[in-house]
Amino acid sequence: MPGKLKVKIVAGRHLPVMDRASDLTDAFVEVKFGNTTFKTDVYLKSLNPQWNSEWFKFEVDDEDLQDEPLQITVLDHDTYSANDAIGKVYIDIDPLLYSEAATVISGWFPIYDTIHGIRGEINVVVKVDLFNDLNRFRQSSCGVKFFCTTSIPKCYRAVIIHGFVEELVVNEDPEYQWIDRIRTPRASNEARQRLISLMSGELQRKIGLKVLEMRGNAVVGYLQCFDLEGESGLVVRAIGTACTLDKLSSPAAFLPACNSPSKEMKESPLAHPPSHGCRSTHNSPIHTATGSRLTQNFSVSVPTLIYTGMGSGSAGKEGGPFKALLRQQTQSALEQREFPFFTLTAFPPGFLVHVGGVVSARSVKLLDRIHNPDEPETRDAWWAEIRQEIKSHAKALGCHAVVGYSESTSICEEVCILSASGTAAVLNPRFLQDGTVEGCLEQRIEENLPAGCGFCHIPYDELNMPFPAHLTYCYNCRKQKVPDVLFTTIDLPTDATVVGKGCLIQARLCRLKKKAQAEANATAISNLLPFMEYEVHTQLMNKLKLKGMNALFGLRIQITVGENMLMGLASATAVYLAALPMPGGIQIAGKTPSDGSYEQHISHMQKKISDTIAKNKELYEINPPEISEEIIGSPIPEPKQRSRLLRSQSESSDEVTELDLSHGKKDAFVLEIDDTDAMEDVHSLLTDVPPPSGFYSCNTEIMPGINNWTSEIQMFTSVRVIRLSSLNLTNQALNKNFNDLCENLLKSLYFKLRSMIPCCLCHVNFTVSLPEDELIQVTVTAVAITFDKNQALQTTKTHIEKSLQRASTDNEELLQFPLELCSDSLPSHPFPPAKAVTVEKASPMGEGNFRNRSAPPCANSTVGVVKMTPLSFIPGAKITKYLGIINMFFIRETTSLREEGGVSGFLHAFIAEVFAMVRAHVAALGGNAVVSYIMKQCVFMENPNKNQAQCLINVSGDAVIFVRESELEVISTQQPTANCQQSCAGGEVTT
Amino acid sequence: MTSELDIFVGNTTLIDEEVYRLWLDGYSVSDAVALRVRAGILEQTGATAAVLQSDTMDHYRTFHMLERLLHAPPKLLHQLVFQIPPSRQALLIERYYAFDEAFVREVLGKKLSKGTKKDLDDISAKTGITLKSCRRQFDNFKRVFKVVEEMRGSLADNIQQHFLFSDRLARDYAAIVFFANNRFETAKKKLQYLSFGDFAFCAELMIQNWTLGAVGEAPSKPDSQVDDMDMDLDKEFLQDLKELKVLVADKDLLDLHKSLVCTALRGKLGVFSEMEANFKNLSRGLVNVAAKLTHNKDVRDLFVDLVEKFVEPCRSDHWPLGDVRLFLNQYSVTVHSLDGFRHQALWDRYMDTLRGCLLRLYHD
């Protein structure tokens, strides 16, 4: 019995009127955990009840602590009939289970009802006493930290990055046909919310066990998704990157002496080697994909592809032997793993050695009922198959690892498309295992990799390229070969040298498909997929050239399946990498050079395109230094122009059909206008309007070329649904509609946020779904950040230096500010107790406030501000503490759609409520921000005829405490004046 | 292609002041879009009409959701659904409760009842303010009235505490509530030249000096049922005002008063002869107004009487404002020198306020 959960119900406020006669409510609260329920007294006739209950104590296994949510139900007491439920609060107590996160959950939580939305608030205090349990054969994994952030969290240091962890659990969906149901909507919604909450808890616990098994103590880049498979069930799956993290808790951590990471393990108790005892078999880290199980399912593996961006490592003479050595070591480190995948998109300096290019795989499956929820092997096998494919693609690119890895699904009726993508890469082995190979090698790596271009150098053997590419010597170091364009799914490495600014690029595509059943449908879809991939790629390439840029970061391609169409949406951030060659222009070639007017038209188009390129170069400030060809050396002999068609690659070892997406010559990128379709394409190229002046946008964490962010941020979600008129359903009309939808949405965003100019939309995340036959839904979440125009001229270089410095001084500053002045002068003074105290004090700033607010509301108190951002950081602020993961799932339903303002009113209110509940949970944990926030799902269904609608939303992120840099500076500038001598002395010692 | 659904939700709720104003003014979405277009927003931003339409709809939806909270402003501060910076919250509240001069002049002093609400159509037609906006303003007056009606303590403070208004707005609402409660007539033709500000100024003086709350009488009757101390005029005081009648009824007293005032003002007043000629009329007017205040009907006509009995006679003789001030000061001060007059305190309580009001009311 390793844990005691304690809950206190303090008060309620703004409760709804439940008794029409008295205009008041007789409220009481049920507190439920597992199978135990406690009740408070009934607080008669009040909309602001003060229960002030005793501490309700639950004695539970830590396994339950991880799986179960705390369920708080507020009810209205009724003497004569059944008590009416007012609403519920689910509290995930996971953040209380690791020592470094929150210690108490205390605050006002919105009381939520799936039919009525938020109905008042309740003040709750939750604590957990964990008994130290030495039994390591347990099923729980308390203490493993989870982060949604896809980089090493700000106040931690990665000691070892262990690698990929994945798990999935399946169950029957309590409600797969919401319109025809027997039980009340409320009951079925609540059953569903509760089940998903339980499944997430279980999933997280299982992943945690795997992490412990790998001797890690944290999961970074944790991504959990739900597949609502309808009748076939409900799948909750998660992937992440297991790491051993070390909290940057003392300045000493930065001293060179402490650089050997393996010693750091003693800090965290969880890094102790777990005793290997009787481990149940289902915990084996990865279910092996046998394929034999697939016989019962229909399955189509889609010919997959490797994107452009590849190269050879052996070209550089000096680097040759060293690289081989490096590869050998990386290989040995990685080959022990079945899937050398990393969900991270940003890495510690030196981790990423080379980037090969984007690898992706898709597979079309037919869903059937999950017969035994305890053995989710079919789904496991499906994913294993796809991952295997990704792995072989990476291998073909001469890479041993895949970074920026993610998985997704699109489901329509019984057809499901599974997709996985990532960036093939060569990694530095030093982070991957306990450092036996460090020391001199490590130094050599750093010497040999020129800053800012190393990752662009091709990892692949030039003589054995998987498909043709145009290699040149790196424009930066001129020693190694680089490709002409580079596509990746990761964020731009911080040390990359970029010319000018970047921009958001989207490829959008619709394809009609016949309605069909089962296998025929799946076949039709898988036949369409390669063409879609190809077209998406062509669009991306064209748009990239049109912008005059040569690399894509954060590439995310989403293929959505609907009843009668497929949609493809690719988003990426285009940049000009200084290391890569300048992109050639786009040339238009008419197929039949017959009559003069046609020629004239072509030349007119050509001029328009050239003008656009020139304009874009100016707009994004792309003026790379001129380099004469002689210095670089002549480009490698050009391969023959390939037909842009499916190319069977039987010579390839892994025998997968691959699409050759590389395009012809480098200088002249030729667009053939041979039919009206192609004409359309060219037109659509030119219809993309650049953002209004003062606006930039990207889908990566930050915008390359902008580095002077102010602290003003605005996170938002925007949703649009359009109804297509069924008359004009041709591919072209569809494409145009979809294109307009996305463009108009962006325009609306620019307009709405115009007061923030100069500003950049960061982490713009588009999601497309096809809820019904003629409906297209696009959901966008992003954050707008204002930047200071005057400082915009700062070079990237100084920024990097600054940020590096900042990173290293990060923690010192943080810890210093609350300390007494003397600690400044005595950096080596052992102050552990004092530090512990100050960190605590610095943390729950909110907590005090919320306590105060538990008193009857006074007129002047306001609700503490909680920032939300999809980024991993908050500009102008330092994250001082991670409080735990936020992972929430809500269902909202209405049977009075018109009365709630129609579909827009309904969804607007619901999303606002979701934000409110996220903020309330963060505030209750003592935090003041959510970083790496993501809305993973927003499933909206309507039935206007019945005046009904339902929506499911799943969000996640990391709750944190941040402190404004300006506040830190105030303190740090006060210090020297107050005690100049000491701080001077202190400065000398630390440097 | 039609947009079925189109929403934007920010973590911080976006408030567009311009659109808020249009919404408050009661324009429909399409009218608001047209007005924004006319204001040249499309040229400034390069946006399209569709973008503007979507933006306006979105803001209107947000305001509609916020309206429920604005009805009880402290709720806006404590709610968790919309994250709005305090300065913006204050702006939302202040603008929501702001009123049009033209509108308030129409309903000032009227009973805030269903009957008056029915007349809003006419008021809307007369003032050019949309009916929607008239309704909002009327409902605001009524809501504030209902909340503070039964409360003890300072009217303006109560309003400020329950509606989180700025000082200025709270005082304006105090005046509106005070006028509505005492039903002062303000609509007569001869009062049309007066602004809301004039009345609000007088209301403030009257609340300060003529109500129960003003005298700080609470200690003397700690358990009395005098709840709305700032809302109602002090009945006892009004009764006592009858005693002032002696100033005009007693001929000797009146003559003495006149001669003292004239002696003091001789040579200082441009309109001295007119004053001298009119003194008795004016004094009778002012004292009779006081003596009549026992009847509710006459209380309601207070402003009509003041204008008829004092403002108009002076104005017809073209008294400059400075002379009016000199006269009123001297007129009230001199009473202290009248040995036969015993109600000095009562006189001061009456005349100090009245003097302030008259000076404010005395303009074209």
mmCIF file of C-alpha atoms in Angstrom, chain A residues 13-14 118 121 714-723 737 748-749 751-752 754 857-859 861 863 865-868 903-905 907-908 911-912 915-916 919 940 942, chain B residues 1-14 16 36 41 45 47-48 51-52 54-55 58-59 61-62 65 75 77-83 86 89 161 164:
data_model
loop_
_atom_site.group_PDB
_atom_site.id
_atom_site.type_symbol
_atom_site.label_atom_id
_atom_site.label_comp_id
_atom_site.label_asym_id
_atom_site.label_seq_id
_atom_site.Cartn_x
_atom_site.Cartn_y
_atom_site.Cartn_z
ATOM 1 C CA ARG A 13 -18.762 29.467 -6.175
ATOM 2 C CA HIS A 14 -20.985 30.627 -8.990
ATOM 3 C CA ILE A 118 -18.862 24.876 -17.130
ATOM 4 C CA GLU A 121 -16.145 26.391 -9.750
ATOM 5 C CA GLN A 714 -1.198 35.103 -27.993
ATOM 6 C CA MET A 715 -2.002 31.447 -28.461
ATOM 7 C CA PHE A 716 -5.172 30.705 -30.371
ATOM 8 C CA THR A 717 -7.205 28.015 -31.999
ATOM 9 C CA SER A 718 -9.255 28.695 -35.057
ATOM 10 C CA VAL A 719 -11.669 26.231 -36.628
ATOM 11 C CA ARG A 720 -13.435 26.437 -39.942
ATOM 12 C CA VAL A 721 -15.837 24.071 -41.598
ATOM 13 C CA ILE A 722 -17.007 24.544 -45.133
ATOM 14 C CA ARG A 723 -19.740 22.737 -46.959
ATOM 15 C CA ASN A 737 -12.114 25.290 -52.431
ATOM 16 C CA SER A 748 -8.323 36.094 -41.162
ATOM 17 C CA LEU A 749 -5.601 35.299 -38.662
ATOM 18 C CA PHE A 751 -6.297 40.468 -39.768
ATOM 19 C CA LYS A 752 -7.330 39.459 -36.278
ATOM 20 C CA ARG A 754 -2.944 42.969 -36.697
ATOM 21 C CA PRO A 857 -14.353 36.655 -3.423
ATOM 22 C CA CYS A 858 -13.452 40.202 -2.760
ATOM 23 C CA ALA A 859 -14.122 42.789 -5.385
ATOM 24 C CA SER A 861 -9.102 39.930 -6.774
ATOM 25 C CA VAL A 863 -7.765 35.317 -11.656
ATOM 26 C CA VAL A 865 -2.921 34.744 -15.701
ATOM 27 C CA VAL A 866 -1.860 31.444 -17.237
ATOM 28 C CA LYS A 867 -0.016 31.635 -20.530
ATOM 29 C CA MET A 868 -0.426 28.929 -23.102
ATOM 30 C CA VAL A 903 -22.398 25.381 -34.448
ATOM 31 C CA SER A 904 -20.064 28.362 -34.168
ATOM 32 C CA GLY A 905 -21.452 29.448 -30.825
ATOM 33 C CA LEU A 907 -17.741 25.213 -30.535
ATOM 34 C CA HIS A 908 -16.490 28.679 -29.615
ATOM 35 C CA ILE A 911 -12.932 25.640 -26.883
ATOM 36 C CA ALA A 912 -12.948 28.614 -24.521
ATOM 37 C CA PHE A 915 -8.704 26.562 -22.382
ATOM 38 C CA ALA A 916 -10.188 27.563 -19.054
ATOM 39 C CA ARG A 919 -5.473 26.998 -17.183
ATOM 40 C CA PHE A 940 -16.834 17.818 -34.305
ATOM 41 C CA GLU A 942 -23.380 17.998 -35.942
ATOM 42 C CA MET B 1 -18.643 26.867 -50.774
ATOM 43 C CA THR B 2 -20.228 28.185 -47.630
ATOM 44 C CA SER B 3 -18.713 28.518 -44.232
ATOM 45 C CA GLU B 4 -20.647 26.352 -41.842
ATOM 46 C CA LEU B 5 -18.540 27.166 -38.881
ATOM 47 C CA ASP B 6 -15.913 29.790 -38.361
ATOM 48 C CA ILE B 7 -14.413 30.566 -34.994
ATOM 49 C CA PHE B 8 -11.305 32.009 -33.422
ATOM 50 C CA VAL B 9 -10.544 31.490 -29.744
ATOM 51 C CA GLY B 10 -7.508 33.096 -28.158
ATOM 52 C CA ASN B 11 -5.991 32.177 -24.841
ATOM 53 C CA THR B 12 -6.290 35.863 -24.126
ATOM 54 C CA THR B 13 -9.682 36.998 -25.350
ATOM 55 C CA LEU B 14 -9.237 39.494 -28.151
ATOM 56 C CA ASP B 16 -11.554 44.985 -30.693
ATOM 57 C CA ARG B 36 -16.145 49.298 -40.805
ATOM 58 C CA ILE B 41 -10.363 49.431 -42.734
ATOM 59 C CA THR B 45 -5.191 46.422 -43.794
ATOM 60 C CA ALA B 47 -8.242 42.622 -45.929
ATOM 61 C CA THR B 48 -11.186 41.349 -47.927
ATOM 62 C CA VAL B 51 -12.362 38.448 -43.722
ATOM 63 C CA LEU B 52 -14.059 41.460 -42.200
ATOM 64 C CA SER B 54 -15.819 36.691 -40.301
ATOM 65 C CA ASP B 55 -13.926 38.900 -37.870
ATOM 66 C CA ASP B 58 -16.479 36.388 -34.219
ATOM 67 C CA HIS B 59 -16.265 39.485 -32.068
ATOM 68 C CA ARG B 61 -20.179 36.117 -30.662
ATOM 69 C CA THR B 62 -17.558 36.832 -28.026
ATOM 70 C CA MET B 65 -20.976 35.410 -24.468
ATOM 71 C CA LYS B 75 -18.384 37.775 -12.157
ATOM 72 C CA LEU B 77 -13.350 39.268 -12.738
ATOM 73 C CA HIS B 78 -13.745 35.861 -11.186
ATOM 74 C CA GLN B 79 -14.809 33.769 -14.134
ATOM 75 C CA LEU B 80 -12.254 31.423 -15.613
ATOM 76 C CA VAL B 81 -13.522 31.035 -19.166
ATOM 77 C CA PHE B 82 -12.275 34.258 -20.700
ATOM 78 C CA GLN B 83 -8.768 35.332 -19.861
ATOM 79 C CA PRO B 86 -7.614 43.714 -15.932
ATOM 80 C CA GLN B 89 -11.968 44.070 -18.193
ATOM 81 C CA GLN B 161 -18.348 48.089 -5.360
ATOM 82 C CA LEU B 164 -16.633 48.035 -10.540
#
